[in-house]
Structure formats: C-alpha cells, structure tokens
Amino acid sequence: GNASIARLLVRDLIPAAVPGTTVEDCVTARTNYAKLDKSGNPVRIRLSSTAAHVMNTKDGNVKVTYMRGGKTYTVRGKQTVLACWNMMIPSLCPELPETQKNALHYLVKTPLVLTTVALTNWRAFAKLGVARVRCPGSYHSSFRLGSAMDIGDYHSAKSPDEPIMMQMWRTPAQPGLSEREQHIAGRTELLSTPFSTFERNVRDQLNRALGPGGFDAARDIAGITVNRWPHGYAAEYNSLVDPDEGLPLVTARARAGAITIANADSGGGAYTDVAIDQAHRAVTELLS
C-alpha cells in the first residue's frame, strides 16, 4: 500500500527517526519511534493521541483538545488542518455551519476488510496455475498472493515451498438498501463480528477453492490477521444515487477561520494522489 510513502515523508520531516537515504533502504529501515516527538524537532509527531475537540479562538488562533493515555491535553496554534475522515469532523468541530456538517455527513466511506493470511507454502497456487481468485457470493469476494517485489534488502518468495503472505478482500454490505445505508449496515456488521467468524470462513473458503491443488488449511495456514476498516474508502460519485450536481465536496471542505480540511473524502476519490492534492489545497488556503 502506501506505507513507504508515509515512511519517506516521516524521514524527510524527521531524518533521525527513519535511517537511510534512498527509497530502497526505506522498505526495511527500522523506525526509531523515540525520535518522533522530541522537543527540539522542527516537526513533532505524537502517536496514540486522539483529537476530541477543535475550535477557533477569539484571537484568531485555534485550540485543539486531544486524549492520550486516558488524559486530556490542550494545545494552541495559529492554524490547523483536519486531516481525518469527514464523518468525524462535525463532532470534532461543532462550530461549523449546519450546511457544512450535512455535507460532511453525506460523504459516507465504504467499509472494507483486508484479511491477511500467512501460508507455510503456496504449492496449491502453483499447481492450479493461479495467483488471484475471484469468488462472487463468498464471504471474501477475492483473494490473491502477495505481489512479487524485490527492492533493497526486501525479497519476495521465489519457490512455492517458501512461506508467503496472501490477502483476502471483503466489502460488508446489506443488499436491498441504498448505497450509503449499505455502508452503515456493513460498519455495524464489522463491530459485531467475532474473529472466529472470519477464521472459520477463511479456512472454509480456501479449502474449497484451493483444495484441488492439495491445500489443507489446518496444515498450510500459519496465521490470520483481520484488518477491519469501518471507514475504509472515500465516497466517489455514483450517478445512480447522487444528485446531478455531484458530491458536496466544496461545501464539506470549506475553510472555517484558522481551520481547514484535507483528506481523500474532500476530493471524492479513495486514492493517494487525491489525498495529496487535497493536502496541497488545504495548506495553500492557510498560507494565503
């Protein structure tokens, strides 16, 4: 995904945190988390800190309240960018006009599940001659082997006898509802589904799909990780359900005093370039 982009950005902002100088050595560089929040840094990154309230102050600045380790902290600054998903912004910044809050709430993200399965080998894939399988109607709609990649000191598995990672995709929804109602229903499903349900479906689905190639879930699966994204992909325009004038993007991302908004939601596309473009726009608004 975009992990390497994030690591390169952090390296540029705080060089001591991510050793190395090239894209290649970034992949396996070990991040020094102790370097991220040093008082002498021109840029400080504070992890495990959840924003709870953002407001403009009477003197034209901004105040941010956040939670960390069960305690509440407040910081003040000249300006801030809310780089989070839109649905939370009305709760973080209740001073926004109602029209803007409604626009922010309209852009409901698509929930997603990315299940990663560690395999002791991928002989069944090789025997069947497949790397990706689509499974309409199944619990996971598709699964595939991890993409082959050799960069720097990172090397992919070459032999089917070697261990490998594979990904399985699921977009929880409830047929019969409108698009955004399905997203909300899918989010509710993710909150209520135990890990055992995912594990059972993973083992059953892979046994059925790869069994003819000799796959045995009990023998060949070394581990399962379920990444639940209740607010996964930014909403994109759908002519079947959205108004003719398009998504209310401009209203949703409108600057409010010293506060501006930047995220993929603001650009109506779940892509890295969209998020970068919106970040550039938000910062330019503040600089101007």
Coordinates of C-alpha atoms in Angstrom, one line a residue:
G1 CA 0.0 0.0 0.0
N2 CA 1.1 3.5 0.9
A3 CA 3.3 2.6 3.8
S4 CA 6.5 3.5 2.0
I5 CA 5.2 6.9 1.1
A6 CA 4.4 7.6 4.7
R7 CA 7.8 6.4 5.8
L8 CA 9.6 8.6 3.2
L9 CA 7.6 11.6 4.4
V10 CA 8.5 11.0 8.0
R11 CA 12.2 10.6 7.0
D12 CA 12.1 13.9 5.3
L13 CA 10.5 15.7 8.2
I14 CA 12.4 13.9 11.0
P15 CA 15.6 12.3 9.4
A16 CA 16.7 10.8 12.7
A17 CA 13.6 8.7 13.0
V18 CA 14.0 6.6 9.8
P19 CA 17.6 5.8 8.9
G20 CA 18.8 5.7 5.3
T21 CA 18.7 7.9 2.3
T22 CA 17.1 6.0 -0.5
V23 CA 13.7 4.6 -1.5
E24 CA 15.3 1.1 -1.5
D25 CA 16.6 1.2 2.1
C26 CA 13.4 2.8 3.4
V27 CA 11.5 -0.5 3.0
T28 CA 13.5 -2.4 5.7
A29 CA 14.6 0.6 7.8
R30 CA 13.6 0.3 11.4
T31 CA 11.8 3.4 12.6
N32 CA 13.0 4.9 15.9
Y33 CA 9.8 6.0 17.5
A34 CA 11.6 7.7 20.3
K35 CA 12.8 10.3 17.8
L36 CA 9.3 11.3 16.6
D37 CA 8.3 13.7 19.4
K38 CA 11.4 15.4 20.5
S39 CA 11.1 19.0 21.8
G40 CA 13.9 20.2 19.6
N41 CA 12.5 18.9 16.4
P42 CA 11.1 21.5 13.9
V43 CA 8.3 18.9 13.3
R44 CA 6.9 16.7 16.1
I45 CA 4.7 13.6 15.5
R46 CA 2.7 12.5 18.6
L47 CA 1.3 9.0 18.3
S48 CA -1.6 7.5 20.3
S49 CA -3.2 10.9 20.5
T50 CA -6.8 11.2 19.5
A51 CA -8.3 14.7 18.8
A52 CA -11.5 15.3 20.6
H53 CA -12.3 19.0 20.0
V54 CA -11.0 21.7 17.6
M55 CA -12.1 25.3 17.7
N56 CA -11.3 28.8 16.6
T57 CA -10.3 31.2 19.4
K58 CA -11.3 34.9 19.7
D59 CA -7.8 36.0 19.0
G60 CA -7.8 34.3 15.5
N61 CA -5.9 31.2 16.5
V62 CA -7.0 27.6 17.1
K63 CA -7.3 25.4 20.1
V64 CA -7.1 21.6 19.9
T65 CA -8.0 19.2 22.7
Y66 CA -6.8 15.6 22.4
M67 CA -6.7 12.4 24.5
R68 CA -3.6 10.4 25.3
G69 CA -3.2 7.7 27.8
G70 CA -6.5 8.4 29.4
K71 CA -5.7 12.1 30.0
T72 CA -6.8 15.2 28.2
Y73 CA -4.4 17.8 26.8
T74 CA -4.9 21.1 25.1
V75 CA -2.6 22.8 22.6
R76 CA -2.9 26.1 20.8
G77 CA -1.6 27.2 17.4
K78 CA -2.0 29.7 14.6
Q79 CA -3.7 27.3 12.2
T80 CA -4.6 23.6 11.9
V81 CA -5.6 21.1 9.2
L82 CA -8.2 18.5 10.0
A83 CA -6.7 15.5 8.0
C84 CA -9.2 12.9 9.2
W85 CA -12.3 11.4 7.6
N86 CA -15.2 13.7 7.1
M87 CA -17.8 11.9 9.2
M88 CA -16.0 12.8 12.5
I89 CA -15.4 16.4 11.7
P90 CA -18.8 17.7 12.8
S91 CA -18.2 16.1 16.2
L92 CA -14.7 17.5 16.5
C93 CA -15.6 21.0 15.3
P94 CA -19.3 21.6 16.3
E95 CA -19.0 25.4 15.5
L96 CA -19.2 24.6 11.8
P97 CA -22.4 25.7 10.0
E98 CA -25.1 23.2 9.6
T99 CA -24.9 23.1 5.8
Q100 CA -21.3 22.1 6.1
K101 CA -22.0 19.5 8.7
N102 CA -24.6 18.0 6.5
A103 CA -22.2 17.9 3.5
L104 CA -19.6 16.2 5.7
H105 CA -22.1 13.6 6.9
Y106 CA -23.2 12.9 3.3
L107 CA -19.8 11.5 2.3
V108 CA -20.1 8.1 3.9
K109 CA -17.0 5.9 3.5
T110 CA -17.1 2.3 2.2
P111 CA -16.3 -0.2 4.9
L112 CA -13.7 -2.8 4.0
V113 CA -12.0 -5.9 5.4
L114 CA -8.5 -6.9 4.4
T115 CA -7.7 -10.3 5.8
T116 CA -4.0 -11.3 5.6
V117 CA -3.2 -15.0 5.8
A118 CA 0.3 -16.3 6.3
L119 CA 0.9 -19.5 4.4
T120 CA 3.7 -22.0 5.1
N121 CA 3.9 -22.6 1.3
W122 CA 2.0 -21.7 -1.9
R123 CA 2.2 -25.0 -3.7
A124 CA -1.5 -25.2 -4.3
F125 CA -1.5 -21.9 -6.2
A126 CA 1.4 -23.1 -8.3
K127 CA -0.2 -26.5 -9.0
L128 CA -3.5 -24.8 -10.0
G129 CA -1.7 -22.1 -12.0
V130 CA -3.4 -19.2 -10.3
A131 CA -2.3 -16.1 -8.3
R132 CA -5.6 -14.4 -7.9
V133 CA -9.1 -15.9 -7.4
R134 CA -12.5 -14.0 -7.5
C135 CA -15.3 -15.6 -5.5
P136 CA -18.6 -13.8 -6.2
G137 CA -21.1 -14.5 -3.4
S138 CA -18.4 -15.9 -1.0
Y139 CA -17.6 -14.4 2.4
H140 CA -14.4 -12.8 0.9
S141 CA -15.1 -11.7 -2.7
S142 CA -11.5 -12.3 -3.8
F143 CA -8.1 -13.4 -2.6
R144 CA -4.6 -13.3 -4.0
L145 CA -0.9 -14.0 -3.3
G146 CA 1.1 -11.0 -2.2
S147 CA 2.6 -9.1 -5.1
A148 CA 6.1 -10.1 -6.1
M149 CA 8.5 -7.3 -5.1
D150 CA 12.3 -7.1 -4.8
I151 CA 13.5 -3.7 -3.5
G152 CA 16.6 -3.1 -1.5
D153 CA 17.0 -5.9 1.1
Y154 CA 13.4 -7.0 0.8
H155 CA 12.9 -10.0 -1.4
S156 CA 9.7 -11.9 -2.3
A157 CA 9.3 -15.7 -2.1
K158 CA 10.5 -17.4 -5.2
S159 CA 9.8 -21.1 -4.6
P160 CA 6.3 -22.4 -4.0
D161 CA 7.9 -24.2 -1.0
E162 CA 8.6 -20.9 0.7
P163 CA 6.2 -19.2 3.1
I164 CA 4.2 -16.3 1.7
M165 CA 1.5 -13.7 2.6
M166 CA -1.8 -13.6 0.8
Q167 CA -4.7 -11.1 1.1
M168 CA -8.5 -11.7 1.1
W169 CA -11.0 -8.9 0.5
R170 CA -14.5 -8.4 1.9
T171 CA -16.8 -5.4 1.5
P172 CA -19.6 -5.9 4.1
A173 CA -23.0 -4.7 2.9
Q174 CA -26.7 -5.4 3.1
P175 CA -28.4 -5.9 -0.3
G176 CA -31.7 -4.0 -0.7
L177 CA -30.6 -0.8 1.0
S178 CA -29.3 2.4 -0.7
E179 CA -25.6 2.7 -1.2
R180 CA -24.9 4.7 1.9
E181 CA -27.3 2.7 4.1
Q182 CA -25.4 -0.4 3.0
H183 CA -22.1 1.2 4.1
I184 CA -23.6 1.9 7.5
A185 CA -25.0 -1.6 7.8
G186 CA -21.6 -3.0 6.8
R187 CA -20.0 -0.9 9.5
T188 CA -22.4 -2.3 12.1
E189 CA -21.6 -5.8 10.9
L190 CA -17.8 -5.2 11.4
L191 CA -18.5 -4.1 15.0
S192 CA -20.4 -7.2 15.9
T193 CA -18.5 -10.0 14.0
P194 CA -16.1 -12.0 16.2
F195 CA -12.7 -13.1 14.9
S196 CA -13.8 -16.7 15.0
T197 CA -16.3 -16.0 12.2
F198 CA -13.6 -14.6 10.0
E199 CA -11.3 -17.5 10.8
R200 CA -13.9 -20.1 10.0
N201 CA -14.8 -18.5 6.7
V202 CA -11.2 -18.1 5.7
R203 CA -10.4 -21.8 6.3
D204 CA -13.6 -23.0 4.6
Q205 CA -13.2 -20.7 1.5
L206 CA -9.5 -21.5 1.0
N207 CA -10.1 -25.3 1.4
R208 CA -12.9 -25.2 -1.2
A209 CA -11.0 -23.0 -3.7
L210 CA -7.5 -24.5 -3.4
G211 CA -8.3 -28.0 -2.2
P212 CA -8.0 -29.5 -5.7
G213 CA -4.4 -28.2 -5.6
G214 CA -3.6 -30.0 -2.4
F215 CA -4.3 -27.1 0.0
D216 CA -5.1 -28.0 3.6
A217 CA -6.0 -25.1 5.9
A218 CA -5.1 -27.0 9.1
R219 CA -1.6 -27.7 7.7
D220 CA -0.8 -24.7 5.4
I221 CA -2.1 -21.7 7.4
A222 CA 0.4 -20.3 9.8
G223 CA -1.6 -17.2 10.9
I224 CA -4.5 -14.9 10.2
T225 CA -4.8 -11.2 10.7
V226 CA -8.1 -9.3 10.1
N227 CA -7.8 -5.6 9.4
R228 CA -11.3 -4.1 9.7
W229 CA -11.7 -0.7 8.1
P230 CA -15.2 0.5 9.2
H231 CA -14.4 3.8 7.4
G232 CA -12.4 2.5 4.5
Y233 CA -12.6 4.1 1.1
A234 CA -13.7 7.7 0.4
A235 CA -17.1 8.1 -1.3
E236 CA -17.0 8.5 -5.1
Y237 CA -19.7 9.9 -7.3
N238 CA -22.4 7.5 -8.2
S239 CA -24.9 8.8 -10.8
L240 CA -27.4 6.2 -9.7
V241 CA -27.8 7.7 -6.2
D242 CA -26.1 11.0 -6.1
P243 CA -27.5 14.4 -7.2
D244 CA -26.8 15.6 -10.7
E245 CA -24.6 18.4 -9.5
G246 CA -22.2 15.9 -7.9
L247 CA -20.9 15.3 -4.4
P248 CA -21.0 18.3 -1.9
L249 CA -17.2 18.4 -1.8
V250 CA -16.7 22.1 -1.9
T251 CA -19.2 22.7 0.9
A252 CA -17.7 19.9 3.0
R253 CA -14.1 21.1 2.8
A254 CA -14.8 24.8 3.2
R255 CA -12.3 26.7 5.4
A256 CA -13.5 27.8 8.8
G257 CA -11.3 30.6 10.2
A258 CA -7.9 29.1 11.1
I259 CA -9.2 25.6 10.4
T260 CA -9.1 23.8 7.0
I261 CA -9.8 20.3 5.9
A262 CA -7.8 17.8 3.9
N263 CA -8.4 14.1 3.2
A264 CA -9.4 11.8 0.4
D265 CA -13.0 12.5 1.2
S266 CA -12.5 16.1 0.2
G267 CA -11.6 15.1 -3.3
G268 CA -14.2 12.4 -3.8
G269 CA -11.7 9.6 -4.6
A270 CA -10.1 6.9 -2.5
Y271 CA -6.6 7.4 -3.9
T272 CA -3.2 8.6 -2.7
D273 CA -2.9 11.3 -5.4
V274 CA -6.4 12.7 -4.4
A275 CA -5.3 12.9 -0.7
I276 CA -2.0 14.7 -1.7
D277 CA -3.8 17.1 -3.9
Q278 CA -6.3 18.0 -1.1
A279 CA -3.4 18.4 1.4
H280 CA -1.8 20.9 -1.0
R281 CA -5.0 22.7 -1.4
A282 CA -5.6 23.0 2.4
V283 CA -2.1 24.2 3.2
T284 CA -2.3 26.7 0.3
E285 CA -5.5 28.1 1.8
L286 CA -3.8 28.7 5.1
L287 CA -0.7 30.2 3.6
S288 CA -2.8 32.6 1.5

